[in-house]
Coordinates of C-alpha atoms (C1' of nucleotides) in Angstrom, one line a residue:
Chain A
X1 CA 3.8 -33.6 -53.1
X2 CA 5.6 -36.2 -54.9
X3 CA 3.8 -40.2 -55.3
X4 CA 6.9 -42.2 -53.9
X5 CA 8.1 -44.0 -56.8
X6 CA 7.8 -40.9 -58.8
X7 CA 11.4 -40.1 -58.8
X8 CA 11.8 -37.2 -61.7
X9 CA 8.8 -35.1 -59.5
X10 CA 11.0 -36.1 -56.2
X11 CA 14.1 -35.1 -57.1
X12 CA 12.5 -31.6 -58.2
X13 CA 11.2 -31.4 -54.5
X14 CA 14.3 -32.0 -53.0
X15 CA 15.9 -29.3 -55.2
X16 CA 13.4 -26.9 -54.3
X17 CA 13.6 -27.9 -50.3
X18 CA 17.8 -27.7 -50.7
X19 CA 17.5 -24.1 -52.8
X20 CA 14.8 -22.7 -49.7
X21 CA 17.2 -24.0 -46.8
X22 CA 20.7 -24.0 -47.9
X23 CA 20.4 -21.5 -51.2
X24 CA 22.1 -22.1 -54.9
X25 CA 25.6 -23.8 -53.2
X26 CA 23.6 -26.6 -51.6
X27 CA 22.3 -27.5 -54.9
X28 CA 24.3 -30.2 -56.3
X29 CA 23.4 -33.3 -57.9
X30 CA 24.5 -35.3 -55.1
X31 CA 22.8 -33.8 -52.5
X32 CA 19.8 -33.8 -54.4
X33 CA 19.6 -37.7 -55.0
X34 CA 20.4 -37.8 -52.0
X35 CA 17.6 -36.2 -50.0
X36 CA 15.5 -37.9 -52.8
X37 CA 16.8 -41.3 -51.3
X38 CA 18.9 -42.2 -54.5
X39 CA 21.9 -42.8 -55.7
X40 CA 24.1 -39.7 -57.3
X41 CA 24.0 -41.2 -60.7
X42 CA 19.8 -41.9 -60.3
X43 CA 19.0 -38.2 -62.0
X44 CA 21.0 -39.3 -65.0
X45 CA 17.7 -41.4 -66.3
X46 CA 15.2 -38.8 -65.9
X47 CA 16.7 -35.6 -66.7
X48 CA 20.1 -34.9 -68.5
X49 CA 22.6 -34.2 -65.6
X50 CA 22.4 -31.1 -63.8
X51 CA 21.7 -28.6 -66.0
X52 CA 18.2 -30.9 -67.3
X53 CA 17.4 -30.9 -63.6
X54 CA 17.8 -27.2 -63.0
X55 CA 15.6 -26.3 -65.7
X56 CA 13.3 -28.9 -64.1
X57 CA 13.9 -27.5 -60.7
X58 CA 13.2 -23.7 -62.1
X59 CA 9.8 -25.1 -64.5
X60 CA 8.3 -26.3 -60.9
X61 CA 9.6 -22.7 -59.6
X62 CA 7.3 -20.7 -62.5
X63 CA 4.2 -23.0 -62.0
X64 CA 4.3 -22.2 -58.1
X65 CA 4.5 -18.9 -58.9
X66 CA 1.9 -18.7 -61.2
X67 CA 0.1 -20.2 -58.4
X68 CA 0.7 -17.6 -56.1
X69 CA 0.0 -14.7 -58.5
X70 CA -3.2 -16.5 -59.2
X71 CA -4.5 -17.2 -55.2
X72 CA -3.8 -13.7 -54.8
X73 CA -5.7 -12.3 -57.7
X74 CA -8.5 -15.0 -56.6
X75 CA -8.1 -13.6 -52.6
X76 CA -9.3 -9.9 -53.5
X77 CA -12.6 -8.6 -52.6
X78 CA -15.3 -8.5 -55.0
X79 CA -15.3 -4.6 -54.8
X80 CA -11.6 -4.3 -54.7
X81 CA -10.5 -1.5 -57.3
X82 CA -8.1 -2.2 -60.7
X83 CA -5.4 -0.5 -59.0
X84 CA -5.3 -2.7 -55.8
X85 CA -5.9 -5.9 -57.7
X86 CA -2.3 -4.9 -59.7
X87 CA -0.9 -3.4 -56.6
X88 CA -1.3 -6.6 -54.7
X89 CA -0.7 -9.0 -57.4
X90 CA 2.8 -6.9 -58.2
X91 CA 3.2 -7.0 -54.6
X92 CA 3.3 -11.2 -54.6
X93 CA 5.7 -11.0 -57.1
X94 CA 8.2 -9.1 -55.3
X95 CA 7.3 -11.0 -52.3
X96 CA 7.8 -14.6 -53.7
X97 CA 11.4 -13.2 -54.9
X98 CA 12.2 -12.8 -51.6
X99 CA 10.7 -15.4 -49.4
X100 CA 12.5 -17.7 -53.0
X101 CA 15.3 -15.6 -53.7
X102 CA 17.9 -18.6 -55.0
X103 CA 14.8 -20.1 -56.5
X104 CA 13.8 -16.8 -58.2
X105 CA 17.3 -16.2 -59.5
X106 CA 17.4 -19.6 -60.9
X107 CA 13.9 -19.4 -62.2
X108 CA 15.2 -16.7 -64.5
X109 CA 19.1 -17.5 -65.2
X110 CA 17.2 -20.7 -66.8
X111 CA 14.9 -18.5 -69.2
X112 CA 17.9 -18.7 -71.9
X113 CA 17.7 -22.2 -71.9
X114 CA 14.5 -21.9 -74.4
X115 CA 13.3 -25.4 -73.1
X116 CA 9.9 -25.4 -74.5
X117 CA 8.3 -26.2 -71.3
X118 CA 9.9 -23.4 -69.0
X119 CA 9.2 -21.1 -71.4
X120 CA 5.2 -22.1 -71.6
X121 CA 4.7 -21.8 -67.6
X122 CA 7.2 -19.1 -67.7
X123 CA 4.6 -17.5 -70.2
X124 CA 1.7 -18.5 -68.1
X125 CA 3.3 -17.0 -65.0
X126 CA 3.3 -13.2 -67.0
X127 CA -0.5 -13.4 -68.8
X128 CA -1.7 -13.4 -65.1
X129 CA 0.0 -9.8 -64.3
X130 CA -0.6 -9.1 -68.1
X131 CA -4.5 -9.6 -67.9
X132 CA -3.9 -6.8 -64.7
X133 CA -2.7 -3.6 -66.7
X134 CA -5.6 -4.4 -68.9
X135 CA -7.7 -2.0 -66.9
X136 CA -5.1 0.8 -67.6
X137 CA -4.2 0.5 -71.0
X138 CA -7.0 2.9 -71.8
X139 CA -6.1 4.8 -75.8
X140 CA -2.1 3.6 -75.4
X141 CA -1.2 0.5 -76.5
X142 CA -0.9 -2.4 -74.3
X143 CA 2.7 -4.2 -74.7
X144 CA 4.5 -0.9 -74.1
X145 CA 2.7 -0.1 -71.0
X146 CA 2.7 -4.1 -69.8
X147 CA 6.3 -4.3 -70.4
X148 CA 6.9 -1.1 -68.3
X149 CA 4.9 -2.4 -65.3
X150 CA 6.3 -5.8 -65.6
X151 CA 10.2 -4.0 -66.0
X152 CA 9.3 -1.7 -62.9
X153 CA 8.2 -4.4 -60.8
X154 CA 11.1 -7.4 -61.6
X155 CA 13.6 -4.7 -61.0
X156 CA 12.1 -4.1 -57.3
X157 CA 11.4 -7.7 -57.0
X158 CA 15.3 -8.1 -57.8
X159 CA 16.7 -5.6 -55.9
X160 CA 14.7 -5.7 -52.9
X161 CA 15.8 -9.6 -52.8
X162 CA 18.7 -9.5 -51.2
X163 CA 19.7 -6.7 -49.3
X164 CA 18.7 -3.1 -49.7
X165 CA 20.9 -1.4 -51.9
X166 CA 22.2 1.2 -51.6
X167 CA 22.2 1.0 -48.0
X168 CA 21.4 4.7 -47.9
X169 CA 18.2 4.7 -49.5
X170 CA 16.6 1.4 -49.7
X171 CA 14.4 -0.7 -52.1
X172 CA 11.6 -1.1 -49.5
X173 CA 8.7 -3.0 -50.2
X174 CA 6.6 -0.2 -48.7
X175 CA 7.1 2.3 -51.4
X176 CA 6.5 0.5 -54.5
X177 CA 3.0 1.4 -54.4
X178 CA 3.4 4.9 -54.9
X179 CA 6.7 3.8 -57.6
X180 CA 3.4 1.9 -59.4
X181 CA 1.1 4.5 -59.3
X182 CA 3.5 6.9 -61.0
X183 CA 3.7 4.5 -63.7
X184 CA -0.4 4.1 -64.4
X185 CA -0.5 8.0 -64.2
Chain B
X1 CA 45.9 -2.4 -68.0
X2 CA 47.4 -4.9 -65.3
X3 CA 51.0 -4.1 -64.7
X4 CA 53.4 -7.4 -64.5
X5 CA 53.7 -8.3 -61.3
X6 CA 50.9 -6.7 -59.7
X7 CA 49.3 -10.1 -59.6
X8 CA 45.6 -9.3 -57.9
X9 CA 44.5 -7.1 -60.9
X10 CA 46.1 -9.0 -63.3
X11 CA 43.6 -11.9 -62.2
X12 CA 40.8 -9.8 -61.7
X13 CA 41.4 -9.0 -65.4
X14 CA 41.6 -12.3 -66.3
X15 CA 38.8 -13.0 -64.5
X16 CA 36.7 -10.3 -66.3
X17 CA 38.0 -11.9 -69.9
X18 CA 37.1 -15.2 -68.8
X19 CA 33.1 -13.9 -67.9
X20 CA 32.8 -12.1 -71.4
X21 CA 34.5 -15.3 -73.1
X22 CA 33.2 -18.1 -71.9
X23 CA 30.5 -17.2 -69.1
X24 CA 30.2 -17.8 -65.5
X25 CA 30.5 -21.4 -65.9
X26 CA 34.1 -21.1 -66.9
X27 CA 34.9 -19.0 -64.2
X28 CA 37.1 -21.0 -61.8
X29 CA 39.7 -20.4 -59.8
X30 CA 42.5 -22.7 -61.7
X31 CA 41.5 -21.2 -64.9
X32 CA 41.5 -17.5 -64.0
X33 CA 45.1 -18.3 -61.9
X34 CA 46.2 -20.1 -65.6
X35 CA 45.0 -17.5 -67.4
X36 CA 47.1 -15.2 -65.5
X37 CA 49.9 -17.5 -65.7
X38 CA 50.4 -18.8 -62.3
X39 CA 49.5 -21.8 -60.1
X40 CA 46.1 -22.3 -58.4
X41 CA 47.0 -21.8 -55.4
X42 CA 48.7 -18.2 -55.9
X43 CA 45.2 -16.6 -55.6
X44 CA 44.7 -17.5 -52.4
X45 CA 47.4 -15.0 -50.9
X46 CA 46.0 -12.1 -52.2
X47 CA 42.2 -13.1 -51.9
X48 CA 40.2 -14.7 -49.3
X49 CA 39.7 -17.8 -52.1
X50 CA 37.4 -17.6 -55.0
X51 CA 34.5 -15.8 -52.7
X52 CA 36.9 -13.3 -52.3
X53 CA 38.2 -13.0 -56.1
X54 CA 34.4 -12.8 -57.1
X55 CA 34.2 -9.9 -55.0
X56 CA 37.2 -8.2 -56.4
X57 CA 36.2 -9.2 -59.9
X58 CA 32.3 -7.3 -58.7
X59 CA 34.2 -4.6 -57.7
X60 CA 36.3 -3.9 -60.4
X61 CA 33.0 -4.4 -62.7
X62 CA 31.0 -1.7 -60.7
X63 CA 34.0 0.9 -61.5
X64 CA 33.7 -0.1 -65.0
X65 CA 30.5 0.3 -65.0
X66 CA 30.4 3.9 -63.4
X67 CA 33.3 4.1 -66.1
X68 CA 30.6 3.8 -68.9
X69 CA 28.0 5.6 -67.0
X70 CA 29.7 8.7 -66.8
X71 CA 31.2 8.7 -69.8
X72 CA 28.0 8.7 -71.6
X73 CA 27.0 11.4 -69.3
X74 CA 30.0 13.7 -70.2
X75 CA 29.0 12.9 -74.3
X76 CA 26.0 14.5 -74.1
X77 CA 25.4 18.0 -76.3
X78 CA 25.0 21.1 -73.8
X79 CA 21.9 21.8 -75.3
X80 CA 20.4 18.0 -74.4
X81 CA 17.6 18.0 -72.2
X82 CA 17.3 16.6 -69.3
X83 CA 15.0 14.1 -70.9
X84 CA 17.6 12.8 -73.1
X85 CA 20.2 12.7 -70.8
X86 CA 18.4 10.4 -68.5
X87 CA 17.4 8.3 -71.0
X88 CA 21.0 7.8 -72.5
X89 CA 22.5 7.4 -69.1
X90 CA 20.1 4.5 -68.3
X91 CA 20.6 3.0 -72.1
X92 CA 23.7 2.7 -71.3
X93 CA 22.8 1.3 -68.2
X94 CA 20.6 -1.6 -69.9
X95 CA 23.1 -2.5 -72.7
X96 CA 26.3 -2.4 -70.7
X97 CA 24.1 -5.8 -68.9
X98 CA 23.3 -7.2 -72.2
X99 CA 27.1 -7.0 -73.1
X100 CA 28.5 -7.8 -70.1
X101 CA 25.2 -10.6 -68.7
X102 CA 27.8 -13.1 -66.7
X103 CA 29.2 -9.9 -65.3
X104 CA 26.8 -8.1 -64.5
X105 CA 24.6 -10.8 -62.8
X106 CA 28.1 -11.5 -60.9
X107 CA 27.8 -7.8 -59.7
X108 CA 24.4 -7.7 -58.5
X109 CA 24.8 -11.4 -57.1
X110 CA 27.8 -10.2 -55.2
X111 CA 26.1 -7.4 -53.3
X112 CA 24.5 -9.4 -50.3
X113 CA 28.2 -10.2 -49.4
X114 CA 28.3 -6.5 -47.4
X115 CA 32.1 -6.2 -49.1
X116 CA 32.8 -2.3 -47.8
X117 CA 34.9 -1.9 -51.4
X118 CA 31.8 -3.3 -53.4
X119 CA 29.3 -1.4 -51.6
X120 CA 31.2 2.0 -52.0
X121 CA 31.9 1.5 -56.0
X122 CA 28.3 -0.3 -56.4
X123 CA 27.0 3.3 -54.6
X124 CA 29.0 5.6 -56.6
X125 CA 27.2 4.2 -60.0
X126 CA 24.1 4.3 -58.1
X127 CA 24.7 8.1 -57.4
X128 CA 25.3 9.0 -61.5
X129 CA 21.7 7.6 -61.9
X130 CA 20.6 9.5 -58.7
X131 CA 21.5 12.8 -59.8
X132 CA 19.8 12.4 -63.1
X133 CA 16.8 12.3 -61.7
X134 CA 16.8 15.5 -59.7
X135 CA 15.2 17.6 -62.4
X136 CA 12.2 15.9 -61.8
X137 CA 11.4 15.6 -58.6
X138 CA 9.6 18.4 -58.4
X139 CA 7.7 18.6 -55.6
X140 CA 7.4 15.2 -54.8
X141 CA 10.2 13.5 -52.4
X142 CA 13.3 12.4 -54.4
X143 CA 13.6 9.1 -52.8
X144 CA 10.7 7.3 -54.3
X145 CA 11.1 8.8 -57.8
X146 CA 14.4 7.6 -57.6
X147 CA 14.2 4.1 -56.7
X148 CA 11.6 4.0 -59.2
X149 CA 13.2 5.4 -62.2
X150 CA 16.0 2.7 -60.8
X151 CA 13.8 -0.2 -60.5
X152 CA 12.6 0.4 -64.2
X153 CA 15.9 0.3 -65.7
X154 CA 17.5 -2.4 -63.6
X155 CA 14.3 -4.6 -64.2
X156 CA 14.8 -3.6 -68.1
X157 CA 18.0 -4.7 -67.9
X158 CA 17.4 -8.1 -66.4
X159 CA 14.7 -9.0 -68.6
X160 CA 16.6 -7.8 -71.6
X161 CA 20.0 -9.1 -70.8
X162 CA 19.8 -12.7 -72.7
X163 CA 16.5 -13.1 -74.3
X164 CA 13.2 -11.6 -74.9
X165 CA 10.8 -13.1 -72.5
X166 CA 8.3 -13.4 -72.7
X167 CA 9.0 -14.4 -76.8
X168 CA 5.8 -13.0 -78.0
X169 CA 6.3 -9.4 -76.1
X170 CA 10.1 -9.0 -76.0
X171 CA 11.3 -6.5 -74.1
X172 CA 13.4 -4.4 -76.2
X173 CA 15.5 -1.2 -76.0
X174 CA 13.5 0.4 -78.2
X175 CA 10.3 0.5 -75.7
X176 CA 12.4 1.5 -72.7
X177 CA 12.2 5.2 -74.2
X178 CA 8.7 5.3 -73.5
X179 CA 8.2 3.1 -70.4
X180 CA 10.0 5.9 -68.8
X181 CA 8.5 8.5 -70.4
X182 CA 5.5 7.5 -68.6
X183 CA 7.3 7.4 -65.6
X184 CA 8.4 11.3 -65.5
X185 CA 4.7 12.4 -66.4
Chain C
dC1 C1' 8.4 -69.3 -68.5
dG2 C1' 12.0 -66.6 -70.7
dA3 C1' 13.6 -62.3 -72.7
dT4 C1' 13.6 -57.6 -72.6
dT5 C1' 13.6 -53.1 -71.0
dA6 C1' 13.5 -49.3 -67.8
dT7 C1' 15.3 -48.1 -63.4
dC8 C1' 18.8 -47.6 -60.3
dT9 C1' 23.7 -48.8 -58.3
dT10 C1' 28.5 -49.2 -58.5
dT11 C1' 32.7 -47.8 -60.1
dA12 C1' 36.0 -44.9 -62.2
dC13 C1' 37.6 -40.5 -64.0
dA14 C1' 38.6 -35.6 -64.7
dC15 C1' 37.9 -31.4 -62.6
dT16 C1' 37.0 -28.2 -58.7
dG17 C1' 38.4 -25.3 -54.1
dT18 C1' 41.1 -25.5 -50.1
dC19 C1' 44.8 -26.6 -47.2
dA20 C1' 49.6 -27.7 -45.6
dA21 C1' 54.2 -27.8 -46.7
dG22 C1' 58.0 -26.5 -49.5
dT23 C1' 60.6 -23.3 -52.6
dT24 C1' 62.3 -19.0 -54.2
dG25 C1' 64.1 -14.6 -54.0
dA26 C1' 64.4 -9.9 -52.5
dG27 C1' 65.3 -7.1 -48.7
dT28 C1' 67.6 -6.3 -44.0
dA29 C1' 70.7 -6.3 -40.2
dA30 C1' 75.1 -7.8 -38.2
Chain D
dT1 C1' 79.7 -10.9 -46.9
dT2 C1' 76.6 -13.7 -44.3
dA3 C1' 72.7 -15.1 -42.1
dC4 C1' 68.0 -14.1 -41.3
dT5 C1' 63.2 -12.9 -42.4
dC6 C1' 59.3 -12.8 -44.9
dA7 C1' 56.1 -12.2 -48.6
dA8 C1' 55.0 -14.5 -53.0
dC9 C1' 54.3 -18.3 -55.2
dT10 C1' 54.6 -23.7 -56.2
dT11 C1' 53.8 -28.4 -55.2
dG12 C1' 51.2 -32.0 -53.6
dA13 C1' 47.3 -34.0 -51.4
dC14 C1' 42.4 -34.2 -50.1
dA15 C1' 37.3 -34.2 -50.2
dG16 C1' 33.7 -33.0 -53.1
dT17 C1' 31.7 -32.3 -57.8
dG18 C1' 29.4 -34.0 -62.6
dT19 C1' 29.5 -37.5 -65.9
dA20 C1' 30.0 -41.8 -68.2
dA21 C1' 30.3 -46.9 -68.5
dA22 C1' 29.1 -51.2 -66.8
dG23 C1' 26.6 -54.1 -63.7
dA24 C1' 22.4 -55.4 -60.9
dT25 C1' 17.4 -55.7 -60.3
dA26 C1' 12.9 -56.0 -61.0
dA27 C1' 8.7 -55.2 -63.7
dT28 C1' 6.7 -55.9 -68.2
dC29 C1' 5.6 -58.5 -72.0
dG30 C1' 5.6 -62.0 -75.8

DNA sequence: CGATTATCTTTACACTGTCAAGTTGAGTAA
DNA sequence: TTACTCAACTTGACAGTGTAAAGATAATCG
């Protein structure tokens, strides 16, 4: 929640709030300073113009992520196997796409940016389903195997998002657990 | 190749050049309608405004795509496996997004609209990917496999397109070969 | 107390998409 | 031929956008 006064944690907020109720067209500079109570030039001192705010906008997106991955990792029973504690953090992942899908796009059309920060909470956001394949790694080696779990889940995440597609057979939710288990053999 | 006077595709080319040139960003209505050297309100009579030129522009890029798709399909050697063709029909899948990024996310970001043109082309790729998967499906159902083998390529693909990410553990090319392999068993 | 500096507002400008009205030119019917 | 029609396109205007410059305001500090 942002301190009032705090304008640069504010103005984030309200970009978050406009992406989650009126998706990516909503979020201009204008409307954003103004939900934040502000003028339209007011973002100008704290982040540079719309682009610094997006990045802003998308770093608060990966450290709200992060904290999802994390609760859910942190909600499983204690005798929960290695394969459910993957399956379910996956699954919060593809479900935070699509409960956040202009925020999730944005989150990750800001990646090429390389602003330091994003890319540190960005980083954070993977260790927590990297320190999950762990378990399954077994003789292989591990960045081959992490990428391909982390490659099979974005792309459901992304194209379960919107719509399923194609309409004929769709991306459900329901079926990436058995698309996962094909993938840690 | 737009012929003169056929002034929709001659803007949905122009369009196109403008994604691969300068990005998304430059793609605006009264630079596409310059580009194809007419006013900017000429667009308007053949498409429903720029939602609807970003749909044709979608469209046309999910025939190109196909396009590529099957092409590479047709260049295989009769004596490839069915290994390697699936492998080069999805490569081609992942770099035609790295060399076409604005375009591509364009395509994908188009797809929610429901467009009964975009839809049918966007299936018709979908289907050159399907049938490469039918030699191993086995005895499992097809579905699943599919939209797996699917999510791992277009998840590949996104994470590829601009940068490696995360930095430390890009995700190249060269380690799709082998995420899938793991896939197929 | 007076000066300074960060914060925010006001104003102006170029650019955007859309709409309404006007222009043009090819085809058509009498 | 002449008048009509109509689709294709242009022109002009409008509200909304991001950005930059200049002004106002208030807190901080010497």
């Amino acid at each position: 929640m942002p301190a009032r006064g705090d304008l640069p944690q504010m103005l984030i907020e309200a970009g978050l709030a406009i992406l989650d109720e009126e998706g990516a067209e909503g979020l201009t500079l204008r409307r954003i300073a103004a939900r934040a109570g502000v003028s339209h030039a007011a973002p100008a001192h704290h982040f540079n113009g719309l682009p610094g705010l997006r990045i802003g906008i998308a770093t608060q997106g990966f450290q709200d992520f992060r904290r999802e991955l994390i609760a859910t990792r942190d909600a499983q029973p204690a005798d929960a196997g290695a394969f459910q504690r993957l399956l379910a953090v996956n699954l919060t992942y593809i479900r935070f796409a699509r409960r956040h899908t202009p925020l999730f796009r944005l989150m990750f059309d800001q990646l090429p940016t390389q602003d330091p920060d994003l890319r540190s909470v960005a980083r954070a956001a993977y260790v927590v389903l990297q320190e999950h394949c762990q378990p399954f790694v077994r003789d292989r080696e591990a960045a081959p195997f992490e990428t391909a779990v982390w490659a099979l889940t974005h792309g459901f995440a992304m194209l379960n998002m919107d719509q399923p597609y194609p309409p004929e057979s769709p991306v459900q939710v329901s079926s990436y657990e058995d698309a996962l288990r094909l993938l840690v053999g």
